[in-house]
Short mmCIF file of C-alpha atoms in Angstrom, two decimals:
data_model
loop_
_atom_site.label_atom_id
_atom_site.label_comp_id
_atom_site.label_asym_id
_atom_site.label_seq_id
_atom_site.Cartn_x
_atom_site.Cartn_y
_atom_site.Cartn_z
CA MET A 387 21.56 34.19 32.71
CA ALA A 388 18.66 36.04 33.01
CA PRO A 389 18.56 39.59 31.36
CA LYS A 390 18.58 41.41 34.54
CA GLU A 391 21.67 39.75 35.71
CA LEU A 392 23.76 41.19 32.83
CA ASP A 393 25.59 44.37 32.48
CA GLY A 394 27.89 43.30 35.73
CA GLY A 395 29.09 40.37 37.72
CA TRP A 396 31.00 38.64 35.75
CA GLY A 397 30.37 40.40 32.89
CA TRP A 398 33.03 42.93 33.86
CA VAL A 399 35.85 39.83 34.23
CA ILE A 400 34.96 39.20 30.53
CA VAL A 401 35.73 42.82 29.74
CA ALA A 402 39.18 42.04 31.42
CA ALA A 403 40.18 39.27 29.66
CA SER A 404 38.77 40.32 26.55
CA PHE A 405 40.74 43.81 26.95
CA MET A 406 44.25 42.29 28.06
CA ALA A 407 43.90 39.64 24.73
CA GLN A 408 43.15 42.45 22.83
CA LEU A 409 46.39 44.06 24.11
CA LEU A 410 48.54 40.95 23.59
CA ALA A 411 47.40 39.96 19.95
CA TYR A 412 47.24 43.19 18.27
CA GLY A 413 49.91 45.38 20.11
CA SER A 414 52.50 44.52 17.49
CA PRO A 415 50.70 44.56 14.27
CA GLN A 416 49.07 47.97 15.33
CA SER A 417 52.60 49.37 16.18
CA VAL A 418 53.74 47.57 12.79
CA GLY A 419 54.75 51.41 12.08
CA VAL A 420 57.79 51.13 14.05
CA LEU A 421 59.25 47.90 12.46
CA TYR A 422 58.10 49.27 8.78
CA PRO A 423 61.46 51.30 8.85
CA GLU A 424 63.99 48.64 9.83
CA TRP A 425 61.90 45.96 7.13
CA LEU A 426 62.89 48.13 4.71
CA HIS A 427 66.29 48.99 5.50
CA THR A 428 66.94 44.92 6.10
CA PHE A 429 65.11 43.51 2.97
CA GLN A 430 65.69 46.71 0.68
CA GLU A 431 62.30 46.14 -0.94
CA GLY A 432 60.10 49.08 -2.14
CA LYS A 433 57.82 50.62 -0.10
CA GLY A 434 54.70 49.57 -1.57
CA MET A 435 56.22 45.75 -1.86
CA THR A 436 57.14 46.37 1.85
CA ALA A 437 53.75 47.61 2.90
CA TRP A 438 51.87 44.38 2.33
CA VAL A 439 53.37 43.05 5.65
CA GLY A 440 51.78 45.99 7.97
CA SER A 441 48.21 45.85 5.34
CA MET A 442 47.95 41.72 5.49
CA VAL A 443 47.71 41.87 9.16
CA ALA A 444 45.39 44.11 9.88
CA GLY A 445 43.43 43.74 6.91
CA VAL A 446 43.37 39.34 6.39
CA GLY A 447 41.52 39.10 9.76
CA LEU A 448 39.20 41.51 9.24
CA ILE A 449 38.52 39.72 5.85
CA ALA A 450 38.07 36.53 7.33
CA SER A 451 35.82 37.92 10.10
CA PRO A 452 32.62 35.59 8.37
CA VAL A 453 34.90 32.57 8.79
CA CYS A 454 36.39 33.44 12.04
CA SER A 455 32.21 34.71 13.50
CA VAL A 456 31.18 31.19 12.44
CA CYS A 457 33.96 29.80 14.40
CA VAL A 458 33.26 31.73 17.37
CA GLU A 459 29.41 30.50 17.07
CA ASN A 460 30.20 27.16 16.72
CA PHE A 461 33.07 26.42 19.29
CA GLY A 462 32.82 29.69 21.44
CA ALA A 463 34.83 32.21 22.55
CA ARG A 464 37.52 30.25 24.72
CA PRO A 465 38.62 27.07 22.07
CA VAL A 466 38.43 30.03 19.45
CA THR A 467 40.99 32.21 21.67
CA VAL A 468 43.14 29.36 22.36
CA PHE A 469 43.73 28.86 19.02
CA SER A 470 44.28 32.53 17.92
CA GLY A 471 47.08 32.39 20.84
CA VAL A 472 49.17 29.83 19.05
CA MET A 473 48.78 31.20 15.82
CA VAL A 474 49.76 34.93 16.73
CA ALA A 475 52.83 33.47 18.75
CA GLY A 476 53.85 30.86 15.96
CA GLY A 477 53.56 33.47 13.46
CA LEU A 478 55.72 36.32 15.37
CA MET A 479 57.77 33.83 16.21
CA LEU A 480 58.06 32.43 12.42
CA SER A 481 59.32 36.16 11.69
CA ALA A 482 62.17 36.10 13.28
CA PHE A 483 63.51 33.83 10.83
CA ALA A 484 61.74 35.33 7.58
CA PRO A 485 64.57 35.75 4.82
CA ASN A 486 62.78 37.89 2.81
CA VAL A 487 59.50 40.16 2.43
CA GLN A 488 57.46 37.56 0.61
CA PHE A 489 58.17 35.15 3.69
CA LEU A 490 56.92 37.93 6.08
CA ILE A 491 54.18 38.51 4.42
CA PHE A 492 52.91 35.38 5.07
CA SER A 493 54.41 34.70 8.67
CA TYR A 494 53.59 37.90 9.96
CA GLY A 495 50.61 39.22 7.56
CA ILE A 496 48.70 36.02 7.29
CA VAL A 497 49.31 33.91 10.20
CA VAL A 498 49.32 36.73 12.52
CA GLY A 499 46.53 38.36 11.02
CA LEU A 500 44.31 35.17 11.56
CA GLY A 501 45.16 34.55 14.74
CA CYS A 502 44.02 38.39 15.32
CA GLY A 503 40.75 38.01 13.58
CA LEU A 504 39.75 35.08 15.77
CA VAL A 505 40.53 37.20 18.39
CA TYR A 506 38.34 39.96 17.69
CA ALA A 507 35.28 38.53 17.06
CA ALA A 508 35.88 36.14 19.80
CA THR A 509 36.15 39.11 22.21
CA LEU A 510 33.55 41.05 20.62
CA THR A 511 30.79 38.04 20.54
CA ILE A 512 31.11 37.26 23.73
CA THR A 513 30.98 41.10 25.54
CA CYS A 514 27.85 41.59 23.82
CA GLN A 515 26.34 38.30 24.80
CA TYR A 516 27.55 39.41 28.62
CA PHE A 517 26.26 43.34 28.19
CA ASP A 518 23.01 45.27 27.21
CA LYS A 519 22.62 48.55 28.70
CA ARG A 520 26.08 49.32 29.34
CA ARG A 521 27.47 47.60 25.93
CA GLY A 522 28.75 50.73 24.30
CA LEU A 523 30.67 51.18 27.42
CA ALA A 524 31.71 47.60 27.63
CA LEU A 525 32.88 47.49 24.26
CA GLY A 526 34.71 51.03 24.35
CA ILE A 527 36.65 49.49 27.22
CA VAL A 528 36.95 46.02 25.31
CA THR A 529 38.48 47.84 22.19
CA THR A 530 40.89 50.50 23.91
CA GLY A 531 42.74 46.85 24.33
CA THR A 532 44.20 47.37 20.45
CA SER A 533 45.18 51.19 21.36
CA VAL A 534 47.14 50.43 24.66
CA GLY A 535 48.64 47.94 23.30
CA ALA A 536 49.92 49.67 20.24
CA PHE A 537 51.04 52.34 23.03
CA ILE A 538 52.74 49.82 24.90
CA TYR A 539 54.65 47.93 21.79
CA ALA A 540 55.40 50.68 19.97
CA THR A 541 57.81 51.32 22.61
CA ALA A 542 58.72 48.32 23.81
CA GLN A 543 59.18 47.30 20.32
CA ASN A 544 61.74 49.89 19.74
CA GLU A 545 63.87 49.06 22.19
CA LEU A 546 63.96 45.21 22.26
CA MET A 547 65.09 46.27 18.75
CA VAL A 548 68.39 48.36 20.53
CA LEU A 549 68.91 45.84 22.71
CA PHE A 550 68.39 42.15 20.64
CA GLY A 551 67.67 42.97 17.22
CA LEU A 552 64.46 42.66 14.83
CA ASP A 553 64.64 38.93 15.25
CA GLY A 554 65.06 39.04 19.03
CA CYS A 555 62.24 41.62 18.94
CA LEU A 556 59.84 38.98 17.41
CA LEU A 557 60.85 36.43 19.32
CA ILE A 558 60.32 38.16 22.63
CA ILE A 559 56.70 39.61 21.34
CA GLY A 560 55.37 36.00 20.10
CA ALA A 561 56.49 34.50 23.35
CA VAL A 562 54.59 37.30 25.57
CA ALA A 563 51.75 36.61 23.04
CA LEU A 564 51.06 33.23 24.35
CA ASN A 565 49.18 34.71 27.42
CA LEU A 566 46.61 34.67 25.52
CA MET A 567 45.60 31.05 26.51
CA ALA A 568 45.51 32.37 29.85
CA CYS A 569 42.79 35.07 28.77
CA ALA A 570 40.75 32.22 27.34
CA GLY A 571 40.09 30.60 30.69
CA PHE A 572 38.32 33.31 31.80
CA MET A 573 35.83 33.67 28.94
CA ARG A 574 33.41 31.67 30.61
CA PRO A 575 30.11 31.04 27.72
CA LEU A 576 27.33 32.68 28.27
CA ASN A 577 25.35 30.53 25.72
CA MET A 578 26.41 26.78 24.91
CA PRO A 579 28.12 26.97 21.04
CA GLY A 580 26.65 25.42 18.35
CA TYR A 581 28.78 22.39 17.99
CA TYR A 582 28.27 21.35 21.54
CA LEU A 583 24.83 21.42 21.45
CA LYS A 584 24.61 19.15 18.37
CA GLN A 585 26.70 16.86 20.83
CA LYS A 586 24.06 17.31 23.08
CA ALA A 587 21.51 16.55 20.74
CA ALA A 588 23.29 13.47 19.19
CA LEU A 589 23.69 11.89 23.12
CA GLU A 590 19.96 12.47 23.55
CA ARG A 591 18.84 10.60 20.51
CA ASN A 592 21.43 7.63 21.00
CA SER A 593 20.76 7.44 24.93
CA GLY A 594 17.03 7.18 23.75
CA GLU A 595 17.57 3.96 21.54
CA GLN A 596 19.60 2.57 23.91
CA LEU A 597 17.33 2.85 26.47
CA LEU A 598 14.27 0.55 24.54
CA GLU A 599 16.79 -2.39 24.21
CA LYS A 600 19.01 -2.21 27.49
CA SER A 601 20.05 0.39 30.19
CA PRO A 602 23.33 2.14 28.77
CA LEU A 603 23.71 3.16 32.45
CA GLU A 604 25.02 -0.61 33.30
CA ASP A 605 28.64 -0.26 32.54
CA MET A 606 29.19 2.91 34.44
CA LYS A 607 27.71 2.14 37.76
CA ILE A 608 30.12 3.02 40.72
CA MET A 609 29.81 1.35 43.72
CA THR A 610 30.33 2.49 46.77
CA GLY A 611 29.68 0.02 49.71
CA SER A 612 26.00 -0.79 48.41
CA SER A 613 24.10 -0.88 45.81
CA THR A 614 23.23 2.25 44.70
CA THR A 615 25.13 4.59 41.67
CA THR A 616 25.46 7.56 40.80
CA THR A 617 24.24 9.15 37.64
CA PRO A 618 26.84 10.03 35.19
CA THR A 619 27.50 13.34 33.96
CA VAL A 620 26.87 15.09 30.06
CA LYS A 621 30.57 14.64 29.73
CA GLU A 622 30.51 11.21 30.27
CA LEU A 623 27.83 10.19 28.76
CA LEU A 624 28.88 11.81 25.62
CA ILE A 625 32.47 9.57 26.25
CA SER A 626 30.66 6.07 27.07
CA ILE A 627 27.23 5.99 25.14
CA ASP A 628 28.70 7.97 21.95
CA SER A 629 31.87 6.22 21.19
CA LYS A 630 29.93 2.79 21.55
CA ASP A 631 26.96 3.97 19.71
CA LEU A 632 29.23 5.35 16.88
CA ASN A 633 30.93 1.78 16.87
CA ALA A 634 27.80 -0.15 16.72
CA GLN A 635 26.47 2.04 13.85
CA THR A 636 29.27 1.67 11.90
CA GLU A 637 29.52 -1.68 12.03
CA THR A 638 25.74 -2.78 11.22
CA LYS A 639 26.02 -0.20 8.33
CA LYS A 640 28.78 -1.91 6.81
CA GLY A 641 28.51 -3.84 3.74
CA SER A 642 24.82 -2.49 3.78
CA CYS A 643 23.61 -0.23 1.10
CA LEU A 644 22.01 2.05 4.27
CA SER A 645 25.65 3.36 4.46
CA GLY A 646 25.42 5.65 1.02
CA VAL A 647 21.83 7.05 1.79
CA VAL A 648 23.16 7.93 5.46
CA ILE A 649 26.48 9.64 3.61
CA MET A 650 23.87 11.75 0.94
CA THR A 651 21.44 12.41 3.91
CA ILE A 652 24.14 14.28 5.84
CA ILE A 653 25.57 15.88 2.15
CA LYS A 654 22.12 17.59 1.78
CA LYS A 655 22.32 18.55 5.63
CA LYS A 656 25.14 20.24 5.11
CA GLN A 657 24.23 22.22 1.96
CA GLN A 658 20.73 23.07 3.24
CA ALA A 659 22.90 24.82 6.52
CA TYR A 660 25.50 26.63 3.88
CA SER A 661 22.34 27.79 1.95
CA LYS A 662 20.31 29.38 4.73
CA TYR A 663 23.98 31.05 5.56
CA ILE A 664 24.23 32.32 2.08
CA TYR A 665 20.39 33.40 2.39
CA SER A 666 21.03 35.16 5.65
CA MET A 667 23.93 37.25 4.43
CA TYR A 668 21.95 38.01 1.60
CA GLU A 669 19.35 39.11 3.44
CA ILE A 670 21.65 41.27 5.59
CA LEU A 671 22.70 43.07 2.71
CA GLN A 672 19.69 43.91 1.23
CA ASP A 673 19.26 46.94 4.29
CA GLN A 674 20.43 50.07 3.17
CA ALA A 675 21.81 51.20 6.42
CA MET A 676 23.94 48.09 6.35
CA VAL A 677 25.28 48.32 3.08
CA ALA A 678 25.81 52.29 3.55
CA PHE A 679 28.00 51.08 6.69
CA CYS A 680 29.88 48.38 5.09
CA ILE A 681 30.97 51.29 1.67
CA ALA A 682 31.79 54.13 4.56
CA LEU A 683 34.16 51.70 6.69
CA PHE A 684 35.49 50.71 3.33
CA LEU A 685 36.42 53.54 2.51
CA PHE A 686 37.27 55.02 6.21
CA SER A 687 39.98 52.18 6.55
CA LEU A 688 41.57 52.73 2.74
CA GLY A 689 42.31 56.33 3.99
CA ALA A 690 42.58 56.10 7.41
CA PHE A 691 44.87 53.14 8.18
CA PRO A 692 47.91 54.10 6.11
CA PRO A 693 48.51 56.78 8.87
CA VAL A 694 49.68 54.49 11.36
CA MET A 695 51.83 52.98 9.21
CA PHE A 696 53.82 55.75 7.44
CA ILE A 697 53.81 58.30 10.01
CA GLU A 698 57.26 57.25 11.34
CA ASP A 699 58.50 57.48 7.61
CA VAL A 700 56.86 60.42 6.60
CA ALA A 701 58.83 62.34 9.10
CA GLN A 702 62.01 61.00 8.31
CA SER A 703 61.05 61.55 4.75
CA GLN A 704 60.66 65.14 5.43
CA GLY A 705 63.88 65.66 7.80
CA LEU A 706 62.02 66.61 10.88
CA ILE A 707 63.76 64.03 12.18
CA GLU A 708 66.70 61.39 12.00
CA GLU A 709 65.10 58.36 13.79
CA VAL A 710 62.18 57.02 15.90
CA SER A 711 61.98 59.28 19.28
CA LEU A 712 61.51 57.92 22.35
CA ILE A 713 57.49 58.13 22.97
CA PRO A 714 57.24 56.89 18.60
CA LEU A 715 54.13 58.98 16.53
CA VAL A 716 52.77 55.50 16.53
CA SER A 717 52.09 55.52 20.26
CA ILE A 718 50.75 59.11 20.53
CA GLY A 719 48.13 58.13 18.05
CA ALA A 720 47.49 54.78 19.98
CA ILE A 721 47.15 56.16 23.33
CA ALA A 722 44.81 59.50 21.38
CA THR A 723 42.92 56.57 19.82
CA CYS A 724 42.15 54.37 23.45
CA VAL A 725 40.81 57.65 24.52
CA GLY A 726 38.73 58.22 21.50
CA LYS A 727 37.33 54.27 21.56
CA LEU A 728 36.43 55.36 25.71
CA VAL A 729 35.04 58.97 25.16
CA LEU A 730 32.62 57.76 22.02
CA GLY A 731 31.50 54.24 23.79
CA MET A 732 30.41 56.78 26.49
CA LEU A 733 28.75 58.99 24.10
CA VAL A 734 26.64 56.18 22.33
CA ASP A 735 24.99 54.76 25.24
CA PHE A 736 22.87 58.45 25.36
CA LYS A 737 19.62 57.84 23.98
CA TRP A 738 19.59 61.44 22.48
CA ILE A 739 22.65 60.96 20.41
CA ASN A 740 22.36 58.97 16.86
CA SER A 741 25.17 56.89 17.09
CA ILE A 742 25.07 56.52 12.99
CA TYR A 743 25.56 60.58 12.41
CA LEU A 744 28.28 60.51 15.55
CA TYR A 745 30.06 57.67 13.30
CA GLY A 746 29.45 59.83 10.22
CA PHE A 747 31.09 62.88 12.31
CA THR A 748 34.36 61.12 13.36
CA MET A 749 34.84 60.55 9.49
CA PHE A 750 34.17 63.80 8.08
CA ALA A 751 36.83 65.31 11.18
CA GLY A 752 39.29 62.70 10.34
CA GLY A 753 39.07 63.25 6.60
CA PHE A 754 40.22 67.03 7.63
CA ILE A 755 43.16 66.05 9.17
CA LEU A 756 44.33 63.49 6.58
CA PHE A 757 44.28 67.05 4.41
CA LEU A 758 46.43 69.03 6.86
CA ILE A 759 49.33 66.09 7.40
CA PRO A 760 50.95 66.96 4.11
CA ILE A 761 50.77 70.85 4.65
CA THR A 762 52.36 70.64 8.41
CA LYS A 763 56.41 71.16 7.98
CA SER A 764 57.08 70.41 11.92
CA TYR A 765 57.63 67.62 14.06
CA LEU A 766 55.43 69.27 16.84
CA GLY A 767 52.35 69.88 14.33
CA LEU A 768 52.42 66.20 13.13
CA GLN A 769 51.82 65.13 16.79
CA ILE A 770 48.99 67.15 17.43
CA LEU A 771 47.26 65.64 13.76
CA ILE A 772 48.20 62.24 14.15
CA ALA A 773 46.77 62.70 18.06
CA VAL A 774 43.39 64.12 16.80
CA LEU A 775 43.52 61.77 14.37
CA GLY A 776 44.00 58.84 16.54
CA PHE A 777 41.06 60.25 18.60
CA PHE A 778 38.62 60.52 15.82
CA SER A 779 40.08 56.56 14.70
CA GLY A 780 38.78 55.63 17.76
CA ASN A 781 35.07 54.87 16.13
CA TRP A 782 35.58 51.65 15.78
CA SER A 783 34.32 51.05 19.08
CA LEU A 784 31.11 52.04 17.39
CA THR A 785 30.64 49.32 14.88
CA SER A 786 29.57 46.67 16.88
CA TYR A 787 27.09 48.67 18.53
CA ILE A 788 25.45 50.11 15.33
CA THR A 789 25.83 46.75 13.61
CA THR A 790 23.36 45.80 16.76
CA LYS A 791 21.31 48.77 16.25
CA ILE A 792 21.11 47.86 12.28
CA VAL A 793 20.55 44.13 12.18
CA GLY A 794 19.54 42.88 15.98
CA LEU A 795 21.38 41.19 18.83
CA ASP A 796 20.59 37.88 17.18
CA ARG A 797 22.21 38.81 13.50
CA LEU A 798 24.90 40.39 15.46
CA THR A 799 27.81 37.63 14.64
CA GLN A 800 27.16 37.39 11.09
CA ALA A 801 26.34 41.02 10.23
CA HIS A 802 29.53 41.90 11.86
CA GLY A 803 32.18 39.43 10.14
CA ILE A 804 30.32 40.96 7.05
CA LEU A 805 30.96 44.25 8.05
CA MET A 806 35.01 43.79 9.11
CA SER A 807 35.55 41.94 5.94
CA PHE A 808 34.85 45.16 4.13
CA GLY A 809 36.98 46.87 6.38
CA GLY A 810 39.95 44.57 5.95
CA PHE A 811 39.56 45.03 2.23
CA GLY A 812 40.34 48.90 3.30
CA ILE A 813 43.07 48.25 5.78
CA MET A 814 44.62 45.86 3.18
CA LEU A 815 44.59 48.08 0.18
CA GLY A 816 45.40 51.24 1.57
CA PRO A 817 49.21 51.02 2.78
CA PRO A 818 50.28 49.35 -0.58
CA VAL A 819 48.34 52.28 -2.45
CA VAL A 820 50.20 55.17 -0.61
CA GLY A 821 53.78 53.38 -0.82
CA TRP A 822 52.97 53.06 -4.63
CA PHE A 823 52.10 56.77 -4.56
CA PHE A 824 55.30 57.59 -3.02
CA ASP A 825 57.17 55.22 -5.38
CA TRP A 826 55.94 57.16 -7.99
CA THR A 827 55.90 60.75 -7.00
CA GLN A 828 58.76 60.29 -4.47
CA SER A 829 56.19 62.44 -1.81
CA TYR A 830 53.59 61.44 0.14
CA ASP A 831 51.71 64.83 -0.53
CA LEU A 832 49.14 63.19 -3.59
CA ALA A 833 48.76 59.69 -1.64
CA PHE A 834 47.43 61.94 1.52
CA TYR A 835 44.89 64.13 -0.19
CA PHE A 836 43.63 60.78 -2.05
CA CYS A 837 43.41 59.29 1.64
CA GLY A 838 41.34 62.38 2.91
CA THR A 839 39.51 62.32 -0.05
CA CYS A 840 38.21 58.61 0.87
CA VAL A 841 37.50 59.25 4.50
CA ILE A 842 35.45 62.46 3.30
CA LEU A 843 33.31 60.45 0.63
CA GLY A 844 32.46 57.82 2.77
CA ALA A 845 30.82 59.99 5.33
CA PHE A 846 29.24 61.55 2.86
CA ILE A 847 27.56 58.25 1.49
CA LEU A 848 26.58 56.92 5.32
CA PHE A 849 24.97 60.35 6.21
CA ILE A 850 23.00 60.62 2.80
CA LEU A 851 21.91 56.84 2.77
CA THR A 852 21.02 56.51 6.03
CA LEU A 853 18.53 59.55 6.43
CA PRO A 854 14.94 59.46 7.98
CA CYS A 855 13.64 60.05 4.68
CA TRP A 856 14.46 56.36 3.12
CA ASN A 857 12.84 54.81 5.93
CA ARG A 858 9.32 56.32 5.34
CA LYS A 859 9.48 55.10 1.36
CA ASN A 860 10.17 51.91 2.80
CA VAL A 861 7.18 51.98 5.18
CA GLU A 862 4.79 53.54 2.42
CA LYS A 863 5.64 50.86 0.14
CA ALA A 864 4.84 47.68 2.95
CA LYS A 865 1.43 49.23 3.48
CA PRO A 866 -1.33 47.45 2.00
CA GLU A 867 -3.24 48.31 -0.98
CA ILE A 868 -6.86 48.58 0.23
#
């Protein structure tokens, strides 16, 4: 596809499919705050231990982002999304039969979390491939799928638990998640994935060797009443030639010393590929702006994610409300995050706005809101604060855009995987730390002060390490001596 054909056409179908994929995958994990009080009541475990379920489902997929990115790069967005649909649906249905929190950590936390990570990597990668000038807007729309999903699923899960109980709720949500495979059907690849390129290269090599001996098309002639033949497709050649050649080669090499040489050559090639991958990761982390962004995202995730999970329990423990309301606080935060992603995604497309500084501003504002939550003594106040915090948490839509600006589109998949792994560690550690603070002090006040400090510290580090003066110093060092 030529560059002039980007930013439109089938790209908007990709945006719609990616939006729905993120909605279906992240709907339940992003509204886990509704399930959290029910798990506390069912399993009678401490808040720190139970918090691992929500932290794992949000963090594991992000920590595994480098692996997920490699899967997308090698196999493409479509097959990866199909496989992730099986994982998400299977994990949710398996969680309905969880006998304890430890099993729930595996089924809901790890299995569903890995499935979400695959969906996230696939949808963002294919959206960036189809868009250039409108990439910020496209990514903003796609990433709002998680927020819209959280808004819908928070209310839906609450009602389903009333009607069918916790187990029935998880089974129904798991069945709905199977629609991820339908979304994958629309993800037409723009570029041929690495795995298929290797297959094509093997095909060309094998067909070239056979043409020297005899035509490989003799077995595939399609007679139409005359002596004319039709040229087979690449897929047909892969089925016929590649399988025959593989059998012929294995038969000739059996019992010969060449087989050992071939195996050693394959091992060396694999080692070189892994070494090259590790070295490219090292090169990416040599960029000071990229390192600052990774640290900032880790601290932001550590501090800003726990309110999503604990805000309902905060309201109930302070006596502001007896049970989850018809429109939960999680839903209010989710719809505000949706608006934030769209607004910030549009703002970042303006050339006069620095995307890194915009991200830093949202971190400062979010940290300030976290300091206000402990001193708020009304349910209306909590609704306003969670809405404002949700809006600034929409800065997740900027991560792919900023990463592309720092390292370029060629390294986006790998660099974004590294970045998301930092965010995953923050998300995975945040809720258990807040739960332990409550178990220790029997109050959320100290925990939220800790969260606010982490977020503001991350913003400060991001501002300091991305100042223009660092670029001038690097340019001066790069000047050759006369």
